[in-house]
Structures are given as structure tokens and as C-alpha cells.
Tab-separated table of C-alpha atoms in Angstrom:
chain	number	residue	atom	x	y	z
A	1	UNK	CA	-53.307	102.544	-51.754
A	2	UNK	CA	-53.146	100.142	-48.828
A	3	UNK	CA	-50.031	99.899	-46.697
A	4	UNK	CA	-49.217	97.303	-44.045
A	5	UNK	CA	-47.057	98.610	-41.192
A	6	UNK	CA	-45.454	96.249	-38.656
A	7	UNK	CA	-45.639	97.245	-35.016
A	8	UNK	CA	-41.863	97.663	-34.760
A	9	UNK	CA	-42.218	100.634	-37.152
A	10	UNK	CA	-44.723	102.392	-34.877
A	11	UNK	CA	-44.091	104.368	-31.700
A	12	UNK	CA	-45.784	103.436	-28.444
A	13	UNK	CA	-47.704	106.724	-28.610
A	14	UNK	CA	-49.048	105.931	-32.110
A	15	UNK	CA	-50.058	102.456	-30.925
A	16	UNK	CA	-51.890	103.871	-27.902
A	17	UNK	CA	-53.568	106.576	-30.005
A	18	UNK	CA	-55.136	104.072	-32.407
A	19	UNK	CA	-56.855	102.290	-29.537
A	20	UNK	CA	-58.237	105.526	-28.102
A	21	UNK	CA	-60.156	106.363	-31.263
A	22	UNK	CA	-63.120	104.957	-33.158
A	23	UNK	CA	-64.438	101.413	-32.933
A	24	UNK	CA	-61.121	100.045	-31.661
A	25	UNK	CA	-61.507	102.099	-28.480
A	26	UNK	CA	-60.827	100.105	-25.310
A	27	UNK	CA	-59.880	97.003	-27.329
A	28	UNK	CA	-56.103	97.387	-27.085
A	29	UNK	CA	-54.502	93.953	-26.822
A	30	UNK	CA	-52.345	93.537	-23.736
A	31	UNK	CA	-50.600	90.329	-24.792
A	32	UNK	CA	-46.966	90.489	-25.922
A	33	UNK	CA	-47.783	88.492	-29.072
A	34	UNK	CA	-50.115	91.290	-30.152
A	35	UNK	CA	-47.191	93.672	-30.571
A	36	UNK	CA	-44.686	91.100	-31.784
A	37	UNK	CA	-46.963	89.909	-34.602
A	38	UNK	CA	-49.187	92.982	-34.969
A	39	UNK	CA	-49.687	95.236	-37.979
A	40	UNK	CA	-51.599	98.370	-38.865
A	41	UNK	CA	-53.487	98.770	-42.121
A	42	UNK	CA	-53.198	102.235	-43.612
A	43	UNK	CA	-55.407	103.506	-46.402
A	44	UNK	CA	-54.488	106.857	-47.948
A	45	UNK	CA	-52.316	107.660	-44.929
A	46	UNK	CA	-55.023	106.879	-42.363
A	47	UNK	CA	-54.797	103.923	-39.986
A	48	UNK	CA	-58.007	102.005	-40.523
A	49	UNK	CA	-57.257	98.684	-38.865
A	50	UNK	CA	-55.028	96.535	-36.738
A	51	UNK	CA	-54.420	92.816	-37.126
A	52	UNK	CA	-52.219	90.050	-35.772
A	53	UNK	CA	-50.687	87.335	-37.956
A	54	UNK	CA	-49.581	84.677	-35.484
A	55	UNK	CA	-47.377	81.928	-36.965
A	56	UNK	CA	-48.793	78.405	-36.511
A	57	UNK	CA	-48.161	74.974	-37.933
A	58	UNK	CA	-48.721	75.032	-41.695
A	59	UNK	CA	-49.405	78.774	-41.917
A	60	UNK	CA	-50.418	81.872	-40.036
A	61	UNK	CA	-53.405	82.614	-37.803
A	62	UNK	CA	-55.344	85.856	-38.188
A	63	UNK	CA	-55.517	86.011	-34.416
A	64	UNK	CA	-57.004	89.479	-34.094
A	65	UNK	CA	-58.621	92.014	-36.405
A	66	UNK	CA	-59.861	95.397	-35.235
A	67	UNK	CA	-61.235	98.039	-37.553
A	68	UNK	CA	-61.785	101.709	-36.849
A	69	UNK	CA	-64.562	101.932	-39.395
A	70	UNK	CA	-66.898	98.970	-39.127
A	71	UNK	CA	-69.868	100.588	-40.821
A	72	UNK	CA	-68.554	100.030	-44.346
A	73	UNK	CA	-69.079	96.351	-45.314
A	74	UNK	CA	-67.038	96.704	-48.507
A	75	UNK	CA	-64.061	97.928	-46.492
A	76	UNK	CA	-64.262	94.923	-44.169
A	77	UNK	CA	-64.363	92.513	-47.109
A	78	UNK	CA	-61.408	94.276	-48.744
A	79	UNK	CA	-59.506	94.078	-45.459
A	80	UNK	CA	-59.586	90.287	-45.588
A	81	UNK	CA	-58.201	90.441	-49.134
A	82	UNK	CA	-55.422	92.860	-48.147
A	83	UNK	CA	-54.418	90.688	-45.192
A	84	UNK	CA	-54.444	87.576	-47.379
A	85	UNK	CA	-52.270	89.274	-50.007
A	86	UNK	CA	-49.819	90.436	-47.355
A	87	UNK	CA	-49.597	86.991	-45.717
A	88	UNK	CA	-48.942	85.443	-49.125
A	89	UNK	CA	-46.306	88.053	-49.963
A	90	UNK	CA	-44.346	87.283	-46.781
A	91	UNK	CA	-44.382	83.586	-47.575
A	92	UNK	CA	-47.349	81.941	-45.879
A	93	UNK	CA	-49.359	79.338	-47.766
A	94	UNK	CA	-52.404	79.214	-45.480
A	95	UNK	CA	-54.273	81.795	-43.472
A	96	UNK	CA	-56.275	80.467	-40.525
A	97	UNK	CA	-59.030	82.137	-38.549
A	98	UNK	CA	-60.962	81.053	-35.494
A	99	UNK	CA	-64.690	81.818	-35.401
A	100	UNK	CA	-66.610	81.598	-32.142
A	101	UNK	CA	-69.661	83.495	-33.377
A	102	UNK	CA	-71.821	81.623	-35.944
A	103	UNK	CA	-72.992	84.985	-37.317
A	104	UNK	CA	-69.452	85.678	-38.584
A	105	UNK	CA	-69.022	82.383	-40.415
A	106	UNK	CA	-70.619	83.793	-43.565
A	107	UNK	CA	-68.111	86.637	-43.608
A	108	UNK	CA	-65.230	84.165	-43.708
A	109	UNK	CA	-66.926	82.005	-46.322
A	110	UNK	CA	-67.476	85.101	-48.495
A	111	UNK	CA	-63.731	85.706	-48.237
A	112	UNK	CA	-62.834	82.227	-49.544
A	113	UNK	CA	-62.173	80.592	-46.188
A	114	UNK	CA	-63.196	76.950	-45.813
A	115	UNK	CA	-63.975	75.196	-42.565
A	116	UNK	CA	-60.859	73.401	-41.343
A	117	UNK	CA	-60.941	69.809	-40.119
A	118	UNK	CA	-58.428	70.493	-37.360
A	119	UNK	CA	-56.973	73.293	-35.299
A	120	UNK	CA	-53.631	74.701	-36.439
A	121	UNK	CA	-53.037	75.735	-32.827
A	122	UNK	CA	-54.513	73.081	-30.505
A	123	UNK	CA	-52.781	74.638	-27.491
A	124	UNK	CA	-55.318	77.466	-27.648
A	125	UNK	CA	-58.164	75.088	-26.738
A	126	UNK	CA	-60.838	77.388	-28.171
A	127	UNK	CA	-64.534	76.740	-28.655
A	128	UNK	CA	-65.874	77.398	-32.114
A	129	UNK	CA	-64.680	76.567	-35.610
A	130	UNK	CA	-61.415	76.989	-37.461
A	131	UNK	CA	-61.375	78.260	-41.012
A	132	UNK	CA	-58.504	78.266	-43.488
A	133	UNK	CA	-57.748	79.998	-46.747
A	134	UNK	CA	-55.215	78.635	-49.209
A	135	UNK	CA	-52.952	81.510	-50.238
A	136	UNK	CA	-50.531	79.984	-52.714
A	137	UNK	CA	-51.814	77.843	-55.548
A	138	UNK	CA	-49.349	76.629	-58.144
A	139	UNK	CA	-51.004	76.552	-61.553
A	140	UNK	CA	-48.188	74.506	-63.069
């Protein structure tokens, strides 16, 4: 079972430890927003990933995603689904992602993201493309 754990539920030592192990090594975010809006993904009691859901106009931005185990493609695809489900559960209607590497665009498209016509966070002034995923669809 997957569990999402907010950073305020994690000790500084646990936070540091995650970024000393595996593929996330030496990728520890230094920005304050990374802790304020950061989460760990736990699968069967093991921390497998870290992500940031940064609130923006009209939704939330998947601002960072780091996985310990990047060799398993199915796990990466499931991670996008778990993050989407969590964002929807806490009330967001859209999940945005910024892609600056054309090789990753297919990954987002496979996970039901569509290219966005505009940036949800223009202040960032980033090169690349924005993608969005609609999280809440009313069938009525």
C-alpha cells in the first residue's frame, strides 16, 4: 500500500537520510518551498520517492520528483498515478508539470498529461513546456 507523508511529519534526520541513499543521492533540495510543500512516498514501509506539490493558479505544480529506484519503469508510471490521486484527494483540480527535456514528454503524455497553452506560474520564467492533467471530472 502506498502512503504519502508530508515533510512536517518527518524528522530532519529522516529527510537527510533519504537524500544520502540511492538515486536521490546529492539531489537534496535546498529551497524552503521544498520542505514546506514536500512529501515522501512510502511503499510497504519503504521511502521510495520524494515530490513537491507547489500551489499555483488553477491547481498545483509537481515541482520536483525524485525516486530512489529509477530502474523500474512500472514504478515510475505508478508514481504519477499516486501523486495525481493524492493531489485530487486534497482538493486540487489540475496537476501541472514543467518539462525541459523533450525525452520526458512521452512519460507525461503516457500519464494523461496534455500540453498546456500557458504557464500556471509565469514568475518562474522557465524554458520548456508546461503540461497539465485534469484531476476532477464531474460526470453529472
